[in-house]
Coordinates of N, CA and C in Angstrom, one line a residue:
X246 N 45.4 -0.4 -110.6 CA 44.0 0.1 -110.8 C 44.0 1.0 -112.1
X247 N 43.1 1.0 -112.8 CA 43.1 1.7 -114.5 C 42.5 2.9 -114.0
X248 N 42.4 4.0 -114.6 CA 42.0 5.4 -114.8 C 40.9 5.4 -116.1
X249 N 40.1 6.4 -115.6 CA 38.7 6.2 -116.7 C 38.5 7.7 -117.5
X250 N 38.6 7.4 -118.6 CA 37.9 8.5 -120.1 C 36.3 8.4 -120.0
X251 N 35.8 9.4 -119.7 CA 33.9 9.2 -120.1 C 34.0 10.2 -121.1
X252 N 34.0 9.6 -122.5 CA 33.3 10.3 -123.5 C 31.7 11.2 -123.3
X253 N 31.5 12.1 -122.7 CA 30.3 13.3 -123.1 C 30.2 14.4 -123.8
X254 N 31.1 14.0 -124.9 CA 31.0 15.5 -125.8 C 29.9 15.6 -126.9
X255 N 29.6 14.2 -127.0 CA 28.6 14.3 -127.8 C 27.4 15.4 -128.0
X256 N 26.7 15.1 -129.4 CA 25.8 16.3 -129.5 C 24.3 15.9 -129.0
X257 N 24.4 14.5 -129.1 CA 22.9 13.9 -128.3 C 21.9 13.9 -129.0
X258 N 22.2 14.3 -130.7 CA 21.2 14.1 -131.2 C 19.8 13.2 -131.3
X259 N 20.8 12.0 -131.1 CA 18.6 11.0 -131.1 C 18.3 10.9 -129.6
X260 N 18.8 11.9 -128.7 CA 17.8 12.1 -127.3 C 16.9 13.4 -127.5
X261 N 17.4 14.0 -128.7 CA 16.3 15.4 -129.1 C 14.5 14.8 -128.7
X262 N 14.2 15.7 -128.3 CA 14.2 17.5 -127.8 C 14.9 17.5 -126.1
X263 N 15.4 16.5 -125.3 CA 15.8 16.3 -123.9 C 17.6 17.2 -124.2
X264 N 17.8 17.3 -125.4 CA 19.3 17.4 -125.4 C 19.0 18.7 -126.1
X265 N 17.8 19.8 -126.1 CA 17.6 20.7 -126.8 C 18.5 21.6 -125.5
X266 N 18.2 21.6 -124.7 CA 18.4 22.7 -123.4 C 19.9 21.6 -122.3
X267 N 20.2 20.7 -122.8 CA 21.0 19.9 -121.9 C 21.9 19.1 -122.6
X268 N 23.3 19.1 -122.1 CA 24.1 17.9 -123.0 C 23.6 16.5 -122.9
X269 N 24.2 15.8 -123.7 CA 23.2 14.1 -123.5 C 23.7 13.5 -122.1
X270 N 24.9 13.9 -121.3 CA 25.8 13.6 -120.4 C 24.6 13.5 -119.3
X271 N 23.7 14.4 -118.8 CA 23.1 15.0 -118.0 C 21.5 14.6 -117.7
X272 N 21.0 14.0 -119.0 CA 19.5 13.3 -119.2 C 20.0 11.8 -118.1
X273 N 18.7 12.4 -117.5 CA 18.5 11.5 -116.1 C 17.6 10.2 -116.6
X274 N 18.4 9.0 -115.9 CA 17.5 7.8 -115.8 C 17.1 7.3 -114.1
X275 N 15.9 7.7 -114.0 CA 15.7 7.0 -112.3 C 16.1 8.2 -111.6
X276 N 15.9 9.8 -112.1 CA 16.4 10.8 -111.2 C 17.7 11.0 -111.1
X277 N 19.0 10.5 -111.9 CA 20.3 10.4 -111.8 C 20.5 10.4 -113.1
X278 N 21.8 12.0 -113.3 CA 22.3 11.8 -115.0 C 23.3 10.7 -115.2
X279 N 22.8 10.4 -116.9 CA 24.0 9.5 -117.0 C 25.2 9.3 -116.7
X280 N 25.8 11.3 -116.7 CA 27.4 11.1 -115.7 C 27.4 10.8 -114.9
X281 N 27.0 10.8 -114.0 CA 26.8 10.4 -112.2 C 26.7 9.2 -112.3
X282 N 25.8 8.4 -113.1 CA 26.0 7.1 -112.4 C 27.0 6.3 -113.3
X283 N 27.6 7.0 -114.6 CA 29.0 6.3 -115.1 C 30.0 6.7 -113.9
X284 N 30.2 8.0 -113.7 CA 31.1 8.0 -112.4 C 30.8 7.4 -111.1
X285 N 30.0 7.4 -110.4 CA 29.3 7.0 -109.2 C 30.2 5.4 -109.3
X286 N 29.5 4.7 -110.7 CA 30.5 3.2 -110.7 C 31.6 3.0 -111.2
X287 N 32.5 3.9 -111.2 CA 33.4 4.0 -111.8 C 34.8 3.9 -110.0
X288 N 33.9 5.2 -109.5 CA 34.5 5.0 -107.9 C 34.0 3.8 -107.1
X289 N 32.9 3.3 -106.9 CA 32.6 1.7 -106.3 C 33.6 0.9 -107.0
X290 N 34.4 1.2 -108.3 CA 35.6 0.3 -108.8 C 36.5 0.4 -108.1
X291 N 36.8 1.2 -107.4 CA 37.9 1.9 -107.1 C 39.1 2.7 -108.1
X292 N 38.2 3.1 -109.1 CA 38.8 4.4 -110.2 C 38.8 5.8 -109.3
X293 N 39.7 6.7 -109.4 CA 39.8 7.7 -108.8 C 40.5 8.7 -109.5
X294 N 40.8 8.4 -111.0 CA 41.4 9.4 -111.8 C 40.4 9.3 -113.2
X295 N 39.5 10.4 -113.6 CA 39.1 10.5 -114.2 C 38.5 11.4 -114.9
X296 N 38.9 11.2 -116.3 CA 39.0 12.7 -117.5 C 37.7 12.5 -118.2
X297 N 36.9 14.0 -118.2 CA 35.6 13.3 -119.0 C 36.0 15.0 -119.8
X298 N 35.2 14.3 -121.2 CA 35.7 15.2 -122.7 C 34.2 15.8 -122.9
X299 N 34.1 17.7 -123.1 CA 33.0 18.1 -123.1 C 32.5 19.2 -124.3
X300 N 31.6 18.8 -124.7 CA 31.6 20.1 -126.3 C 30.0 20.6 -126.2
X301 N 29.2 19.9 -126.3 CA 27.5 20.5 -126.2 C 27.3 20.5 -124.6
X302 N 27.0 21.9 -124.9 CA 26.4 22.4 -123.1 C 27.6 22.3 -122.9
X303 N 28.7 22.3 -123.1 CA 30.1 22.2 -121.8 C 30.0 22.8 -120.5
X304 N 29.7 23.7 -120.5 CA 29.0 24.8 -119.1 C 28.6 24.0 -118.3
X305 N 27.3 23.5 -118.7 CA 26.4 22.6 -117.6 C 27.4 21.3 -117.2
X306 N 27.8 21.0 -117.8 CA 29.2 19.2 -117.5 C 30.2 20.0 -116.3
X307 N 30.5 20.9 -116.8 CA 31.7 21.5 -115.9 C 30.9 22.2 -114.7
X308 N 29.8 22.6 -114.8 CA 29.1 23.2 -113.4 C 28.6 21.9 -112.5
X309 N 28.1 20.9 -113.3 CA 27.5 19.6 -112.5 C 28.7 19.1 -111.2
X310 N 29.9 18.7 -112.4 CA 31.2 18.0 -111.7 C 31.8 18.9 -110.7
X311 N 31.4 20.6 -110.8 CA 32.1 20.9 -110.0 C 31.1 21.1 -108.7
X312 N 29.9 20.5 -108.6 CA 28.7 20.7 -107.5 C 28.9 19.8 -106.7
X313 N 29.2 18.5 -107.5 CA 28.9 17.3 -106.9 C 30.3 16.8 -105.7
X314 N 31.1 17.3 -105.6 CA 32.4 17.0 -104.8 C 32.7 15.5 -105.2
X315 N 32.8 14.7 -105.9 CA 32.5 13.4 -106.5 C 34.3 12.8 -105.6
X316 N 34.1 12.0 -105.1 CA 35.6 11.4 -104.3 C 35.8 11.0 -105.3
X317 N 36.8 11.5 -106.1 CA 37.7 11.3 -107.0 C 38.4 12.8 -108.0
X318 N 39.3 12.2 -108.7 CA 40.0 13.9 -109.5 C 39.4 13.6 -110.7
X319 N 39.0 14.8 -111.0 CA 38.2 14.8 -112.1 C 38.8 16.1 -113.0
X320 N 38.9 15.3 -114.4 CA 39.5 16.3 -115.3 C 38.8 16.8 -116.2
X321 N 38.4 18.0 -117.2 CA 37.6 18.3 -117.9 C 38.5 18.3 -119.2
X322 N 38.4 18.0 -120.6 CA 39.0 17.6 -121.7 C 38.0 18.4 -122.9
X323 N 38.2 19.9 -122.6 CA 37.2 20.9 -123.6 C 37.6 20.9 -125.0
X324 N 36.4 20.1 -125.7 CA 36.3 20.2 -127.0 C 35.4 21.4 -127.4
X325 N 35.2 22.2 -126.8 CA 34.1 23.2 -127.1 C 33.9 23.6 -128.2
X326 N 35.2 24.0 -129.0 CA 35.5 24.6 -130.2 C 35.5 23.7 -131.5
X327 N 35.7 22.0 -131.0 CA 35.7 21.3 -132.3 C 35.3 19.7 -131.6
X328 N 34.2 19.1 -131.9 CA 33.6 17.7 -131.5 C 35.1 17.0 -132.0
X329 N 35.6 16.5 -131.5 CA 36.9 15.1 -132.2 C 36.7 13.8 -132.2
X330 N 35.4 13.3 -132.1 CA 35.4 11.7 -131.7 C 35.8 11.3 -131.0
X331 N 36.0 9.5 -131.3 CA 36.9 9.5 -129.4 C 37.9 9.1 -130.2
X332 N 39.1 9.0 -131.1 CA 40.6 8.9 -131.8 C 41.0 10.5 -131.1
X333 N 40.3 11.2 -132.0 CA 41.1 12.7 -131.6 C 40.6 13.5 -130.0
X334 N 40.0 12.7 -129.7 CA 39.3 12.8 -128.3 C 40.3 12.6 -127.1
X335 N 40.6 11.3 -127.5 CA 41.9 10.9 -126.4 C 43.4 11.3 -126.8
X336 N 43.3 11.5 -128.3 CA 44.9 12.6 -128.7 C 44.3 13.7 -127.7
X337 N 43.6 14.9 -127.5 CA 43.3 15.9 -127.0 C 43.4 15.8 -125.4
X338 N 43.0 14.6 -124.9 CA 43.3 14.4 -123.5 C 44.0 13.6 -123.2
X339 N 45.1 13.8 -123.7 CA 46.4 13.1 -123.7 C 47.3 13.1 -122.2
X340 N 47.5 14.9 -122.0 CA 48.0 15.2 -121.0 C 47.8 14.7 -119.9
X341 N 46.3 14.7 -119.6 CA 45.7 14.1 -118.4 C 45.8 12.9 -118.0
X342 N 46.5 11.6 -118.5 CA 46.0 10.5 -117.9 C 47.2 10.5 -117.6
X343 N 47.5 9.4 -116.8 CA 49.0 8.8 -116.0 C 49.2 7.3 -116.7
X344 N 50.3 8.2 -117.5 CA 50.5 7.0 -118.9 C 51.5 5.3 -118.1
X345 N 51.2 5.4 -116.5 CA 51.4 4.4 -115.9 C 50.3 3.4 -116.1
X346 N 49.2 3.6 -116.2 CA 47.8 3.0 -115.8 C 47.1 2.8 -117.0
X347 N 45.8 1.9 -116.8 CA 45.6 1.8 -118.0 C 44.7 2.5 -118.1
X348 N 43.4 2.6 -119.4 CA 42.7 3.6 -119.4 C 41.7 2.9 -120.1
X349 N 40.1 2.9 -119.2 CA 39.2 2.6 -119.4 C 38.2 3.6 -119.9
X350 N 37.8 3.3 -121.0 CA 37.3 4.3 -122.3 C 35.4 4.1 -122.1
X351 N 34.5 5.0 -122.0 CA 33.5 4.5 -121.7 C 32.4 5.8 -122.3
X352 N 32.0 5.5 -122.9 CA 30.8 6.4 -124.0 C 29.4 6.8 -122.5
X353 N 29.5 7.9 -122.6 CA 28.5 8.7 -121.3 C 27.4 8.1 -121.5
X354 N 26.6 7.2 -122.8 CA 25.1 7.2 -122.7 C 24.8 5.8 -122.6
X355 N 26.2 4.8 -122.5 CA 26.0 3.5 -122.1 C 26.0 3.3 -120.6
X356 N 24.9 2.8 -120.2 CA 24.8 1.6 -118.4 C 24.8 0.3 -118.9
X357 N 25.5 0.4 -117.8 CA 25.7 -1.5 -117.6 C 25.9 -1.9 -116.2
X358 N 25.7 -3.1 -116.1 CA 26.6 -4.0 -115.4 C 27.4 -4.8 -115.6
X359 N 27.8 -4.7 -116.1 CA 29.8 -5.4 -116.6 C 30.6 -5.2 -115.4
X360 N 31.0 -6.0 -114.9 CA 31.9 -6.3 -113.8 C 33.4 -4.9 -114.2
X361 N 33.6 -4.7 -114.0 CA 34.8 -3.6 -114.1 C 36.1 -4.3 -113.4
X362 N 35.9 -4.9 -112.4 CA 37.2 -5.5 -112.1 C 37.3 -6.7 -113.2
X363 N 36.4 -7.1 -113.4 CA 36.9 -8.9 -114.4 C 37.4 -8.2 -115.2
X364 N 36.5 -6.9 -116.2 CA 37.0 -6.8 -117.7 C 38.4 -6.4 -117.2
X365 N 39.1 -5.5 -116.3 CA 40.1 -5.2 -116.1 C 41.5 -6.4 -116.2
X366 N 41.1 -7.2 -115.2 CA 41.8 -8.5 -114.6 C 42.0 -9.4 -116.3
X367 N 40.8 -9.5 -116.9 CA 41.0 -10.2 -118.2 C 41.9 -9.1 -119.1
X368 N 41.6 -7.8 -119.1 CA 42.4 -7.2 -120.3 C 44.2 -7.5 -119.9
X369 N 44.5 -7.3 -118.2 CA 45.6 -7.5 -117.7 C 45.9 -9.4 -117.9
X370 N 45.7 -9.7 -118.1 CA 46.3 -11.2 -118.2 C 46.3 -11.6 -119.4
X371 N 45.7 -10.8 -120.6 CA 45.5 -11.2 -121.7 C 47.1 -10.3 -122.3
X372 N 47.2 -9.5 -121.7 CA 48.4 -8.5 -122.2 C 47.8 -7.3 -123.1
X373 N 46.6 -7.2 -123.4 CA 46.3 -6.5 -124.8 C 46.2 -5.2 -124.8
X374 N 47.0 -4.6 -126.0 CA 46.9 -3.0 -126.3 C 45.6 -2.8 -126.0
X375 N 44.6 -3.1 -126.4 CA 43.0 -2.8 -126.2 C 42.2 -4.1 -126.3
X376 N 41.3 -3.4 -125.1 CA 40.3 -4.8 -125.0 C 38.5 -4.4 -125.2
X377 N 37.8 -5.0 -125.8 CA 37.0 -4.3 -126.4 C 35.7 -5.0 -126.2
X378 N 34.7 -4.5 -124.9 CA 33.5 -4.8 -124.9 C 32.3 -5.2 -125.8
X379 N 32.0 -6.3 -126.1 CA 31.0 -6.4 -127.3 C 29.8 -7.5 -126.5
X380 N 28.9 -7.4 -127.3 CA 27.9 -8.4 -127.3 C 27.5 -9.4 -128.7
X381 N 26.6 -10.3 -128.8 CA 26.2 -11.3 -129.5 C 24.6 -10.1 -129.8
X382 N 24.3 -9.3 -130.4 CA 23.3 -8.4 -130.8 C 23.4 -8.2 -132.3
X383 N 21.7 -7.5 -132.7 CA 21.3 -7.2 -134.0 C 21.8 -5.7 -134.1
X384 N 22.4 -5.3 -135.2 CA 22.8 -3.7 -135.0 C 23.4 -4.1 -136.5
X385 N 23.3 -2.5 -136.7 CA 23.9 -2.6 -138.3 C 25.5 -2.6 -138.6
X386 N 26.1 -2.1 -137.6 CA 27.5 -2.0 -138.0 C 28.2 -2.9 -136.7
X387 N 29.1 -4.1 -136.9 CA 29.8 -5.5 -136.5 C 31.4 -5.2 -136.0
X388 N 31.7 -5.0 -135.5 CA 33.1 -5.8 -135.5 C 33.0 -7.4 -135.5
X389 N 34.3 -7.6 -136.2 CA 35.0 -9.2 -136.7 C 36.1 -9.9 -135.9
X390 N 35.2 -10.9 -135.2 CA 36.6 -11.5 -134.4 C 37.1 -12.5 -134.9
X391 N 38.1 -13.2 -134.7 CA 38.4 -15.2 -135.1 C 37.9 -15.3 -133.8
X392 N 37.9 -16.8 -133.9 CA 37.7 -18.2 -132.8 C 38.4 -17.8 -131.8
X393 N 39.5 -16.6 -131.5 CA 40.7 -16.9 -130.8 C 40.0 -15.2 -130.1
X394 N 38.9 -15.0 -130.6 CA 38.2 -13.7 -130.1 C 39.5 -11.9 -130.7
X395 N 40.3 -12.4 -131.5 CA 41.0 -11.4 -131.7 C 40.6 -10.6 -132.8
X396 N 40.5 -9.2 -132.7 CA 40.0 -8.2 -133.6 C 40.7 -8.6 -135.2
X397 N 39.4 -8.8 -136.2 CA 39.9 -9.0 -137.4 C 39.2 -7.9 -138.9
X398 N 38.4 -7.2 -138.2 CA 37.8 -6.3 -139.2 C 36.0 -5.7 -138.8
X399 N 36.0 -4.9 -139.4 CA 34.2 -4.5 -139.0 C 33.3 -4.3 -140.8
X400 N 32.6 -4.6 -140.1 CA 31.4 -4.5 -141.6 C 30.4 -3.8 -141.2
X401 N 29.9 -3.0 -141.8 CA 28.3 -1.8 -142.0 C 27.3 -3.0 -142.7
X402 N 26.8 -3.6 -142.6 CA 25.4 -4.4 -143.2 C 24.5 -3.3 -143.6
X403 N 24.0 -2.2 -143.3 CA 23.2 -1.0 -144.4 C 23.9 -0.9 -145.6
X404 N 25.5 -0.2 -145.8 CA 26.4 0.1 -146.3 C 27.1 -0.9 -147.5
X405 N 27.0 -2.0 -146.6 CA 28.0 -3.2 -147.2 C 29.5 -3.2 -147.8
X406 N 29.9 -1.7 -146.0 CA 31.2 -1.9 -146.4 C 31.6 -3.1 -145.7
X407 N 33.0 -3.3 -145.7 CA 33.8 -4.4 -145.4 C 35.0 -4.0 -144.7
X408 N 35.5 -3.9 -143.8 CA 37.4 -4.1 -143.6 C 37.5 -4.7 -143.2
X409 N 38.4 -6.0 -143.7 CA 39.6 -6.8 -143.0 C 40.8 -6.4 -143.1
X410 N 41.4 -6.7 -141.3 CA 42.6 -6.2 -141.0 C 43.4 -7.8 -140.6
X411 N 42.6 -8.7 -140.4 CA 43.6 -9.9 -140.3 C 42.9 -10.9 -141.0
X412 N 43.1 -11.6 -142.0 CA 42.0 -13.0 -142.4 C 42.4 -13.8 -141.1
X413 N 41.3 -14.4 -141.5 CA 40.6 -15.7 -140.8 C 39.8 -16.8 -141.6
X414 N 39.6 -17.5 -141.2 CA 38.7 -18.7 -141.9 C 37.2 -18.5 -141.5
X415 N 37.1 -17.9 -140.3 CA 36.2 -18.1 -139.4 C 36.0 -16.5 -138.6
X416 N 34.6 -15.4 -139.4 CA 34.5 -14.2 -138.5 C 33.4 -14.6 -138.0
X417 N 33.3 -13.6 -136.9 CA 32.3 -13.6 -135.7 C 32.2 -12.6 -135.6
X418 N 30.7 -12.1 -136.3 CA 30.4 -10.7 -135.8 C 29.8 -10.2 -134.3
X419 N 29.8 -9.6 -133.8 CA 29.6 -9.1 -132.4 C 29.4 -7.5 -132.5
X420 N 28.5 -7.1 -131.9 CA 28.5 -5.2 -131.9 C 28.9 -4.9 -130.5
X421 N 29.6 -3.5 -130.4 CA 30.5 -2.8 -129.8 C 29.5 -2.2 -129.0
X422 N 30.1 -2.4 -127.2 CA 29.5 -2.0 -126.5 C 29.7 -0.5 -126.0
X423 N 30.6 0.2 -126.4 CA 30.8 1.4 -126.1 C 31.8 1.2 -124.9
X424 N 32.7 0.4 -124.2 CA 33.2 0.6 -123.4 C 34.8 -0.1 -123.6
X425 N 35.5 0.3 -123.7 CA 36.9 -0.3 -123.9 C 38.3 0.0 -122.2
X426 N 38.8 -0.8 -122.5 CA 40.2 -0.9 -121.9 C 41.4 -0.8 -123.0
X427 N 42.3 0.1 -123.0 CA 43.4 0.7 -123.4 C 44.7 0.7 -122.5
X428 N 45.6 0.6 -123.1 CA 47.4 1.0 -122.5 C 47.4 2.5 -123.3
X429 N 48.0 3.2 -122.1 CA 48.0 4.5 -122.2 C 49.2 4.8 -124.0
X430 N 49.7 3.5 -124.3 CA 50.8 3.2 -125.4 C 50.1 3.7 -126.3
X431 N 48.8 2.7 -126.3 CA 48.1 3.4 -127.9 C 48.3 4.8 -128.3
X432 N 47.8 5.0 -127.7 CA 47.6 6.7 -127.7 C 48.6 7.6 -128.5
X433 N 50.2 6.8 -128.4 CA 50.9 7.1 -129.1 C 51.2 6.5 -130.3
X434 N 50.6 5.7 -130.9 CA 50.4 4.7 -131.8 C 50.2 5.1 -132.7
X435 N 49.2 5.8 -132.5 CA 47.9 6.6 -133.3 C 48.7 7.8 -134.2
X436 N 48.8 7.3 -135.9 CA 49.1 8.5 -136.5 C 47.9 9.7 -137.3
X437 N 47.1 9.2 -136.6 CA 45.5 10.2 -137.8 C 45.9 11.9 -136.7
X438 N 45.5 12.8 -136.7 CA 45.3 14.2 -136.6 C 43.8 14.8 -136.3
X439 N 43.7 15.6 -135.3 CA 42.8 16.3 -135.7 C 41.0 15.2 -135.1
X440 N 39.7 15.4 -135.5 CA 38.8 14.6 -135.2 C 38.5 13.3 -135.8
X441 N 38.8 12.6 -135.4 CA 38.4 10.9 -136.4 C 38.0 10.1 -135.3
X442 N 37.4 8.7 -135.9 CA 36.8 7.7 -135.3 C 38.0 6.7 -134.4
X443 N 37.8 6.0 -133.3 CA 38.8 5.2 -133.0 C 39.2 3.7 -133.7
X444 N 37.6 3.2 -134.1 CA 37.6 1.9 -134.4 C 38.6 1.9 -135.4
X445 N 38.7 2.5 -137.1 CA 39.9 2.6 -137.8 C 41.0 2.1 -137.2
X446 N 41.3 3.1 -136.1 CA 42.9 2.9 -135.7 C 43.0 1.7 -135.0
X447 N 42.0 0.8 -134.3 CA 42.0 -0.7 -133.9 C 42.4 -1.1 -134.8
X448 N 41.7 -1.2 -136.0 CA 41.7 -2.2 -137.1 C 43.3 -2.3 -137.7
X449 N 43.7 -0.8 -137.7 CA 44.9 -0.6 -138.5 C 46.3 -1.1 -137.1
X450 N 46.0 -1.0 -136.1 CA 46.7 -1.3 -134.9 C 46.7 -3.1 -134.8
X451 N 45.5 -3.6 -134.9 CA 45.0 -5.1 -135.0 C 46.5 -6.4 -135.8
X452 N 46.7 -5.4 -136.8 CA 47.7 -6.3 -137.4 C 49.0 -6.8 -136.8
X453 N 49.5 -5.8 -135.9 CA 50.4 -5.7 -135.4 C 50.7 -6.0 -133.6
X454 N 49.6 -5.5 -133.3 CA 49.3 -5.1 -131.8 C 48.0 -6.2 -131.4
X455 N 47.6 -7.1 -129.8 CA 47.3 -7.8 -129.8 C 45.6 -7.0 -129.5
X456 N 44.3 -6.7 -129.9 CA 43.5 -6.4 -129.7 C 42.4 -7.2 -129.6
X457 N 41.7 -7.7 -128.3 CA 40.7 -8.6 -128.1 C 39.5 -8.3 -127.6
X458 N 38.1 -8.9 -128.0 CA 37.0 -8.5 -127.1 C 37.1 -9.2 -125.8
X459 N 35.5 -8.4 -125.2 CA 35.7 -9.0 -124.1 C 34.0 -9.2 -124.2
X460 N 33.5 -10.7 -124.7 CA 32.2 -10.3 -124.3 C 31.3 -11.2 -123.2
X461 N 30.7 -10.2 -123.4 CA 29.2 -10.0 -122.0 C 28.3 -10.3 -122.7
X462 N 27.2 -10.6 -121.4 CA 25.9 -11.0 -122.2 C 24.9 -9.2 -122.1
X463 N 24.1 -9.3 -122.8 CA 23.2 -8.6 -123.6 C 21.8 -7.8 -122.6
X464 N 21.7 -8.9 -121.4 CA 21.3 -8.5 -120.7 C 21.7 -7.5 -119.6
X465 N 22.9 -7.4 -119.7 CA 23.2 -6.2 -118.7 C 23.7 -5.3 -118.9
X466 N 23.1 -4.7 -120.3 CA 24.0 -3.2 -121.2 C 22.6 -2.5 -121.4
X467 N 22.8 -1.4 -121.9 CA 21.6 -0.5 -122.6 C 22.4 0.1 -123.1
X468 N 21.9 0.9 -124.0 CA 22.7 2.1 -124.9 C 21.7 3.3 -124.5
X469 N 21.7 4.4 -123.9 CA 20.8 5.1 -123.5 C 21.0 6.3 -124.4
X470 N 20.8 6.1 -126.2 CA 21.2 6.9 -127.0 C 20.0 7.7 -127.4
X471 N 18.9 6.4 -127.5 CA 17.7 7.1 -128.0 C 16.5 6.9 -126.6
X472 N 15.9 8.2 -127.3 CA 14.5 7.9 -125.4 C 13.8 6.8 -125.6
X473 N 13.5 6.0 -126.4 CA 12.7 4.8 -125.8 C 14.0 4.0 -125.4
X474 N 15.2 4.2 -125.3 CA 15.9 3.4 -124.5 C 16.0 3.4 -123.1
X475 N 15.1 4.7 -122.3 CA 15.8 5.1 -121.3 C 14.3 4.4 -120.4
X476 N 13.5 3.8 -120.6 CA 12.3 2.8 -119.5 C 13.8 1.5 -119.3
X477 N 14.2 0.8 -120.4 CA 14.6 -0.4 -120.2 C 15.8 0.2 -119.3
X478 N 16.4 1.1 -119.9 CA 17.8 1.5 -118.6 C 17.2 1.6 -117.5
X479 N 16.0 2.5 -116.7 CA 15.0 2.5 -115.9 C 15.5 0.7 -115.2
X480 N 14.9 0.0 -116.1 CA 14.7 -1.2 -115.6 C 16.0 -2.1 -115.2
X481 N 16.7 -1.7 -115.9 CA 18.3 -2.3 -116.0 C 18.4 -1.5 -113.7
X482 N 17.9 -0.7 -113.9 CA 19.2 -0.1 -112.6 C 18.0 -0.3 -111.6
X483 N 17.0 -1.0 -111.9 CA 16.3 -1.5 -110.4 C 16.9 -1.8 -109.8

């Protein structure tokens, strides 16, 4: 069974003014904050080791988790002093995971229904250092797969940057669902320091290491980043 990262350190900017008095961890959809019901399905998986990373409002994340008696161990990963992304996010909560297991990576303001055992089952039979939730969606910034669905580079379309980390004949852009599977390996992989992005260290890992999506269809994700996202999340968890 894998062990779960909930990224909530974020600052929750485009949920403002809800994230003026509250971390974005904590803005309720349906009467339930987003942590609760990332955790809540996290245990229906049968996850029971679980490290969530906390910097705006840290107080309120660490008073919630400690209210709720949640059946499961729950670790706190205080970034209070410095936001690190999720690269320096998971260097920072390094200690905490049980580098037996694998580690399912999951951004606090995404719901879904993504089966958690399949993505699991597929990342385990595929063998991969990281396996990487995407969809077939309009969004400005892409990861690049080949035909063989393996991570080959990401492009910004505002920007018109570009990185390729493997050619191909043939990319397939897909946007990134916020939710990953990891071998506790990576983690040591990773030579950046300090706060940075993770996708980089895919790309630069990609060449060497086998990194694959995993995708889902479109209808069963939200990104609950900005408020008019949070009726359709509403409607997502009827």
């Amino acid at each position: 069974m894998f062990q779960a990262f909930i990224l909530a350190a974020g600052l929750g900017t485009r949920l403002k003014p809800l994230t003026d008095s509250l971390p974005k961890a904590l803005v309720e959809v349906n009467g339930v904050s987003l942590l609760e019901h990332n955790i809540n399905k996290l245990i229906s998986f049968g996850c029971k080791h679980i490290v969530v990373n906390v910097h705006h409002f840290s107080e309120k994340i660490i008073e919630h988790i400690a209210n709720k008696n949640y059946n499961a161990d729950i670790f706190i990963s205080d970034e209070t002093n410095q936001l690190l992304d999720t690269g320096g996010a998971l260097l920072n909560a390094k200690n905490y995971f049980d580098f037996s297991k694998d580690i399912l990576v999951h951004n606090v303001d995404i719901l879904s229904k993504i089966d958690f055992n399949d993505f699991y089952n597929h990342h385990k039979t595929e063998n991969n250092l990281a396996t990487l939730t995407v969809s077939q969606r309009q969004t400005s910034r892409y990861l690049l797969f080949d035909k063989n669905n393996k991570l080959c580079g990401w492009e910004n379309t505002k920007t018109n940057e570009k990185i390729i980390s493997n050619n191909s004949t043939e990319l397939i852009p897909f946007g990134f669902s916020g939710i990953q599977i990891i071998k506790p390996d990576l983690i040591d992989l990773i030579e950046n320091k300090g706060a940075f992005p993770i996708i980089p260290e895919y790309l630069k890992l990609s060449t060497s290491y086998p990194i694959y999506s995993y995708i889902h269809s479109q209808d069963i994700w939200v990104d609950v980043g900005k408020i008019e996202a949070i009726e359709k999340a509403q409607r997502l968890l009827e």
